[in-house]
Short mmCIF file of C-alpha atoms in Angstrom, two decimals:
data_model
loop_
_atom_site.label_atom_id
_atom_site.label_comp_id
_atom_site.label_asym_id
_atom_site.label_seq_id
_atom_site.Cartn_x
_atom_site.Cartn_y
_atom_site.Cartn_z
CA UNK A 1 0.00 0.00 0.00
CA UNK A 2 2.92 2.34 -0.71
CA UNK A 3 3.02 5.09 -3.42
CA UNK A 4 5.84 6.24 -5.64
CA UNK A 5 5.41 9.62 -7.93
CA UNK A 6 7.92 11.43 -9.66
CA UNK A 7 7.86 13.63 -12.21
CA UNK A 8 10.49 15.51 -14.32
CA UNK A 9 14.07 14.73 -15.17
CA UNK A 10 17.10 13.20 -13.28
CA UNK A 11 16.36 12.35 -9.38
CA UNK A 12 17.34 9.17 -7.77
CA UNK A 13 15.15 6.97 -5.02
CA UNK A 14 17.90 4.58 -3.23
CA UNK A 15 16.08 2.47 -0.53
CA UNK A 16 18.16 -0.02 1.27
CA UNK A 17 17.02 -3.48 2.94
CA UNK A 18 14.33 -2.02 5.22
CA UNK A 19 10.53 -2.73 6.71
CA UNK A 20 8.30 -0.11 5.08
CA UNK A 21 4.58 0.34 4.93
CA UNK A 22 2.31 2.31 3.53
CA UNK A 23 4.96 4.72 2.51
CA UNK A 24 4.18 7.96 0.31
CA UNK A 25 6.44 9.44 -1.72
CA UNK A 26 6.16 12.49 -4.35
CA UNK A 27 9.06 14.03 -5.72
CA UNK A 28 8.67 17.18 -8.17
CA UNK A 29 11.65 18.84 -9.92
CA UNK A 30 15.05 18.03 -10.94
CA UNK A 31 17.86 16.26 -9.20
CA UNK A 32 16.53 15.28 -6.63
CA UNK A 33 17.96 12.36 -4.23
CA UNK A 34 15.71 10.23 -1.62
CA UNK A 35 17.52 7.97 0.03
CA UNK A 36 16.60 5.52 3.35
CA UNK A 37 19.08 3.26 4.62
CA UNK A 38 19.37 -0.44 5.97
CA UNK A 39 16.94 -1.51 8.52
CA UNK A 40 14.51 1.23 9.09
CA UNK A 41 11.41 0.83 10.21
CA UNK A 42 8.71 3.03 8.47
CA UNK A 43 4.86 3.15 8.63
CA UNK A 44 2.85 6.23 7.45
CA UNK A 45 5.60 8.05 6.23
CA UNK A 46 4.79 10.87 3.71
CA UNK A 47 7.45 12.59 1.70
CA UNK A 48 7.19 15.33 -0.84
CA UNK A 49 10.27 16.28 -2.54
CA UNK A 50 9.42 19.60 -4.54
CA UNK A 51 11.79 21.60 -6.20
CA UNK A 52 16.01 20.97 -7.46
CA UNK A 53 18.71 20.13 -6.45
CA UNK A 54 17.17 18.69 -3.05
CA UNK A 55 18.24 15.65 -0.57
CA UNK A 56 16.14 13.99 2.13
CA UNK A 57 18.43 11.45 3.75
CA UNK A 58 17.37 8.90 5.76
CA UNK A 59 20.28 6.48 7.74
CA UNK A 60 20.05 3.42 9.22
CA UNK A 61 18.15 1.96 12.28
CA UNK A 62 15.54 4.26 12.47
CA UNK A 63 12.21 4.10 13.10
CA UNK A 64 9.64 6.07 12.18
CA UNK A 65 6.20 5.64 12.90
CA UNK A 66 3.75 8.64 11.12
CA UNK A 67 5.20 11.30 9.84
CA UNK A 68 5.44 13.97 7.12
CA UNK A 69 8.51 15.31 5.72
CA UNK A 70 8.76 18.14 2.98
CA UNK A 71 11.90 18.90 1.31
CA UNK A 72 11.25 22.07 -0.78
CA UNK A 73 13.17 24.69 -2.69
CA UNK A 74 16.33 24.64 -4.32
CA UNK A 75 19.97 22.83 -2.74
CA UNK A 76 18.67 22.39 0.57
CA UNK A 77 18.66 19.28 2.00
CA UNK A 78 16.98 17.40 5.94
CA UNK A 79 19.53 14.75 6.88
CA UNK A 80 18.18 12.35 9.53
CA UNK A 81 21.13 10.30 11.60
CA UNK A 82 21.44 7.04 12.29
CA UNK A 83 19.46 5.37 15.45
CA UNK A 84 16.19 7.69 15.20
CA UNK A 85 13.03 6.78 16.74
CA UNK A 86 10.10 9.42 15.40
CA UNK A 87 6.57 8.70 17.09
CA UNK A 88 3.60 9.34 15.35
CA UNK A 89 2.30 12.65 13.59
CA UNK A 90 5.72 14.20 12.97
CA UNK A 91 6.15 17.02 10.66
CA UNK A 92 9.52 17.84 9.55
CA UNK A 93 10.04 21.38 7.17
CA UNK A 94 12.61 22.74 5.54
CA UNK A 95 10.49 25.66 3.51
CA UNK A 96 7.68 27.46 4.53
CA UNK A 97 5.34 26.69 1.71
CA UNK A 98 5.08 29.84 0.32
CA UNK A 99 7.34 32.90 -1.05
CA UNK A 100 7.71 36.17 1.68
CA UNK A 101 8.87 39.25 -0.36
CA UNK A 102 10.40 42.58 0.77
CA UNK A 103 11.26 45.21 -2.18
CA UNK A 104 10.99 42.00 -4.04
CA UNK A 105 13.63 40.02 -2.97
CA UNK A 106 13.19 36.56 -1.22
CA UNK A 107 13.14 36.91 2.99
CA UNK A 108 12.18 33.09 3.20
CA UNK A 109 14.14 30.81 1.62
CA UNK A 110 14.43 26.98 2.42
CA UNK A 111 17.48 25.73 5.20
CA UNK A 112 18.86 22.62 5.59
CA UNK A 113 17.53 20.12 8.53
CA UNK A 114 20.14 18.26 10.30
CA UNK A 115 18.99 15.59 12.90
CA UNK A 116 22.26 14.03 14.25
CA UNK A 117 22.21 10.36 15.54
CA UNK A 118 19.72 8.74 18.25
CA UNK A 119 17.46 11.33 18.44
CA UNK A 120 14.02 10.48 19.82
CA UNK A 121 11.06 12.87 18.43
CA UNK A 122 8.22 12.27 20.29
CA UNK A 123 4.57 12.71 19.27
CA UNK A 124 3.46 15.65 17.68
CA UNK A 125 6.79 17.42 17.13
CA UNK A 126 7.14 20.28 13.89
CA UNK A 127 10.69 20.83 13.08
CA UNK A 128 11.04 23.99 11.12
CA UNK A 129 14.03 24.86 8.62
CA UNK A 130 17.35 25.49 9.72
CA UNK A 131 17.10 23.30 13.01
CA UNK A 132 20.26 21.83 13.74
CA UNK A 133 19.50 18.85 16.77
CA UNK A 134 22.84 17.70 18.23
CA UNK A 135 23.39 13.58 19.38
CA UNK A 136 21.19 11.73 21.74
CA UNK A 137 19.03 14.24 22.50
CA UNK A 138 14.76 14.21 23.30
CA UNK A 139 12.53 16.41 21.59
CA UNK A 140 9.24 16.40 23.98
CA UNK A 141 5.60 15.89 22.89
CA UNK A 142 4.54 18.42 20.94
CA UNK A 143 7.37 20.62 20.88
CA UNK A 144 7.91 23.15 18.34
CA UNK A 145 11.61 23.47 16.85
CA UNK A 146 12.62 26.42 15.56
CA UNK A 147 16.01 27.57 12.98
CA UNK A 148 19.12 27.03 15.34
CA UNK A 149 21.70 24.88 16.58
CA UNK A 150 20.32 22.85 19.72
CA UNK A 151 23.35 21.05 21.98
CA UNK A 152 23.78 17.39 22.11
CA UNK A 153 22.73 15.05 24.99
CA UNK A 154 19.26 17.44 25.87
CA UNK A 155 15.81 17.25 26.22
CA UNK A 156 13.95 20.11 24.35
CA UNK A 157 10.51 21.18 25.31
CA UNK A 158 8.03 23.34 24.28
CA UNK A 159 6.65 26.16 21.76
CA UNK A 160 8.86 27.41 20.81
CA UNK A 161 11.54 24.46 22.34
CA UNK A 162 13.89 24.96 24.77
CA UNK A 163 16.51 23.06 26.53
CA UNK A 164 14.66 22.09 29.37
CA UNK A 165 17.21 19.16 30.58
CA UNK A 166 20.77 18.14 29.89
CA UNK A 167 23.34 15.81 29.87
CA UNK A 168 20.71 13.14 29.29
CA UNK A 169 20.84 10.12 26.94
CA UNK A 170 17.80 7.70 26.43
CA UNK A 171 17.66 3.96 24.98
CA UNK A 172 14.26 2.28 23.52
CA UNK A 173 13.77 -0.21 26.17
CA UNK A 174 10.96 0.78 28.66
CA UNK A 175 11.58 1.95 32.24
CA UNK A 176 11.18 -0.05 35.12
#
């Protein structure tokens, strides 16, 4: 029950040994690269890709479990690490949608997304362009994640987040 659509010239799809499940994927423009890497786990995943020169990068081990993920613009790119766990109703952004001008030049254009290694995302969570999310760090339920450069080995909180917790790690087996 997954869904592949591309359309124009030159992109590349390169999906690795991995569980995936009713998977969405659209990808609209030129040069474009999708790739997801050995043994993820992915259910309700939605991807647009929408513009050139773009690259949504998914590594290994991680499991995602509902979410949506636009890559838009031009040579910008969301990079998700290795070891990710991403609860349900996710939405990761690395363009606002639309164009902002001021004396007609361009005030919004798209930022990279960088999600270092064994992050956990819990429920809920938007992740706006230019976020930056250093190792082994939480991002709480519902948390909003704004352009920036957020330390390793924290838990972030809130709208909009905020280190509320650090030198933490975290591990997918349940607490006693």
């Amino acid at each position: 029950k997954s869904k592949i659509v591309i359309k124009s010239l030159n992109n590349l799809i390169k999906i690795e040994k991995s569980n995936l499940k009713r998977l969405k994927i659209g990808i609209y423009g030129k040069n474009n690269i999708l790739e997801i890497h050995n043994n993820c786990l992915i259910r309700d995943l939605n991807i647009i890709i929408q513009g050139n020169n773009l690259k949504l990068i998914i590594n290994e081990n991680c499991d995602i479990g509902g979410a949506h993920i636009v890559c838009a613009g031009n040579s910008s790119s969301i990079k998700i690490g290795k070891n990710c766990l991403l609860a349900a109703g996710i939405e990761i952004r690395n363009n606002d949608g639309h164009t902002i001008l001021q004396d007609d030049q361009v005030i919004n254009k798209s930022k990279d997304i960088l999600i270092e290694e064994n992050i956990w995302i819990c429920q809920n969570v938007k992740i706006l362009k230019g976020a930056d999310i250093g190792a082994n760090s939480v991002i709480a339920l519902n948390a909003l994640v704004l352009d920036g450069k957020y330390d390793k080995n924290v838990i972030l909180a809130g709208i909009p987040a905020k280190v509320i917790k650090r030198g933490i790690s975290w591990s997918k087996e349940m607490p006693d």
